[in-house]
């Protein structure tokens, strides 16, 4: 009877796994977002450098 108001081990493990999976998904989404921003920045820098280089040659 002492365990009646306490969350059981099965549910605590489920909550723990849900938190772990949620954290992993959040970290994955942040990593994808940063990768996209870095790719866009590198593309913009390369296009700028290319246009600057073409202007110097002319």
PDB file of C-alpha atoms in Angstrom:
ATOM      1  CA  UNK A   1       0.000   0.000   0.000  1.00  0.00           C
ATOM      2  CA  UNK A   2       2.950   2.355   0.434  1.00  0.00           C
ATOM      3  CA  UNK A   3       3.535   2.586  -3.323  1.00  0.00           C
ATOM      4  CA  UNK A   4       0.020   3.732  -4.132  1.00  0.00           C
ATOM      5  CA  UNK A   5       0.663   7.495  -4.537  1.00  0.00           C
ATOM      6  CA  UNK A   6       4.077   7.097  -6.123  1.00  0.00           C
ATOM      7  CA  UNK A   7       4.721   6.822  -9.852  1.00  0.00           C
ATOM      8  CA  UNK A   8       5.738   3.269 -10.682  1.00  0.00           C
ATOM      9  CA  UNK A   9       9.076   2.310 -12.180  1.00  0.00           C
ATOM     10  CA  UNK A  10       7.470   1.533 -15.531  1.00  0.00           C
ATOM     11  CA  UNK A  11       6.010   5.022 -15.886  1.00  0.00           C
ATOM     12  CA  UNK A  12       9.135   6.766 -14.640  1.00  0.00           C
ATOM     13  CA  UNK A  13      11.181   4.930 -17.273  1.00  0.00           C
ATOM     14  CA  UNK A  14       8.668   5.943 -19.947  1.00  0.00           C
ATOM     15  CA  UNK A  15       8.884   9.581 -18.878  1.00  0.00           C
ATOM     16  CA  UNK A  16      12.684   9.376 -18.842  1.00  0.00           C
ATOM     17  CA  UNK A  17      12.772   7.892 -22.350  1.00  0.00           C
ATOM     18  CA  UNK A  18      10.288  10.492 -23.607  1.00  0.00           C
ATOM     19  CA  UNK A  19      12.496  13.297 -22.259  1.00  0.00           C
ATOM     20  CA  UNK A  20      15.610  11.731 -23.771  1.00  0.00           C
ATOM     21  CA  UNK A  21      13.975  11.308 -27.183  1.00  0.00           C
ATOM     22  CA  UNK A  22      12.571  14.841 -27.065  1.00  0.00           C
ATOM     23  CA  UNK A  23      16.000  16.241 -26.231  1.00  0.00           C
ATOM     24  CA  UNK A  24      17.601  14.258 -29.057  1.00  0.00           C
ATOM     25  CA  UNK A  25      15.023  15.555 -31.540  1.00  0.00           C
ATOM     26  CA  UNK A  26      15.570  19.122 -30.349  1.00  0.00           C
ATOM     27  CA  UNK A  27      19.353  18.839 -30.690  1.00  0.00           C
ATOM     28  CA  UNK A  28      18.960  17.321 -34.165  1.00  0.00           C
ATOM     29  CA  UNK A  29      16.712  20.184 -35.280  1.00  0.00           C
ATOM     30  CA  UNK A  30      19.184  22.774 -33.951  1.00  0.00           C
ATOM     31  CA  UNK A  31      22.061  21.032 -35.748  1.00  0.00           C
ATOM     32  CA  UNK A  32      20.145  20.955 -39.044  1.00  0.00           C
ATOM     33  CA  UNK A  33      19.234  24.635 -38.694  1.00  0.00           C
ATOM     34  CA  UNK A  34      22.848  25.638 -38.019  1.00  0.00           C
ATOM     35  CA  UNK A  35      24.057  23.543 -40.935  1.00  0.00           C
ATOM     36  CA  UNK A  36      21.580  25.247 -43.278  1.00  0.00           C
ATOM     37  CA  UNK A  37      22.607  28.713 -42.080  1.00  0.00           C
ATOM     38  CA  UNK A  38      26.302  27.875 -42.459  1.00  0.00           C
ATOM     39  CA  UNK A  39      25.698  26.555 -45.969  1.00  0.00           C
ATOM     40  CA  UNK A  40      23.798  29.712 -46.953  1.00  0.00           C
ATOM     41  CA  UNK A  41      26.532  31.928 -45.481  1.00  0.00           C
ATOM     42  CA  UNK A  42      29.304  30.014 -47.260  1.00  0.00           C
ATOM     43  CA  UNK A  43      27.397  30.214 -50.544  1.00  0.00           C
ATOM     44  CA  UNK A  44      26.875  33.963 -50.121  1.00  0.00           C
ATOM     45  CA  UNK A  45      30.546  34.492 -49.274  1.00  0.00           C
ATOM     46  CA  UNK A  46      31.710  32.443 -52.253  1.00  0.00           C
ATOM     47  CA  UNK A  47      29.390  34.341 -54.596  1.00  0.00           C
ATOM     48  CA  UNK A  48      30.619  37.656 -53.190  1.00  0.00           C
ATOM     49  CA  UNK A  49      34.255  36.597 -53.530  1.00  0.00           C
ATOM     50  CA  UNK A  50      33.585  35.388 -57.063  1.00  0.00           C
ATOM     51  CA  UNK A  51      31.935  38.662 -58.067  1.00  0.00           C
ATOM     52  CA  UNK A  52      34.753  40.650 -56.441  1.00  0.00           C
ATOM     53  CA  UNK A  53      37.306  38.541 -58.273  1.00  0.00           C
ATOM     54  CA  UNK A  54      35.604  39.071 -61.625  1.00  0.00           C
ATOM     55  CA  UNK A  55      35.519  42.825 -61.012  1.00  0.00           C
ATOM     56  CA  UNK A  56      39.258  42.894 -60.317  1.00  0.00           C
ATOM     57  CA  UNK A  57      40.103  41.068 -63.527  1.00  0.00           C
ATOM     58  CA  UNK A  58      38.178  43.442 -65.781  1.00  0.00           C
TER      59      UNK A  58
END
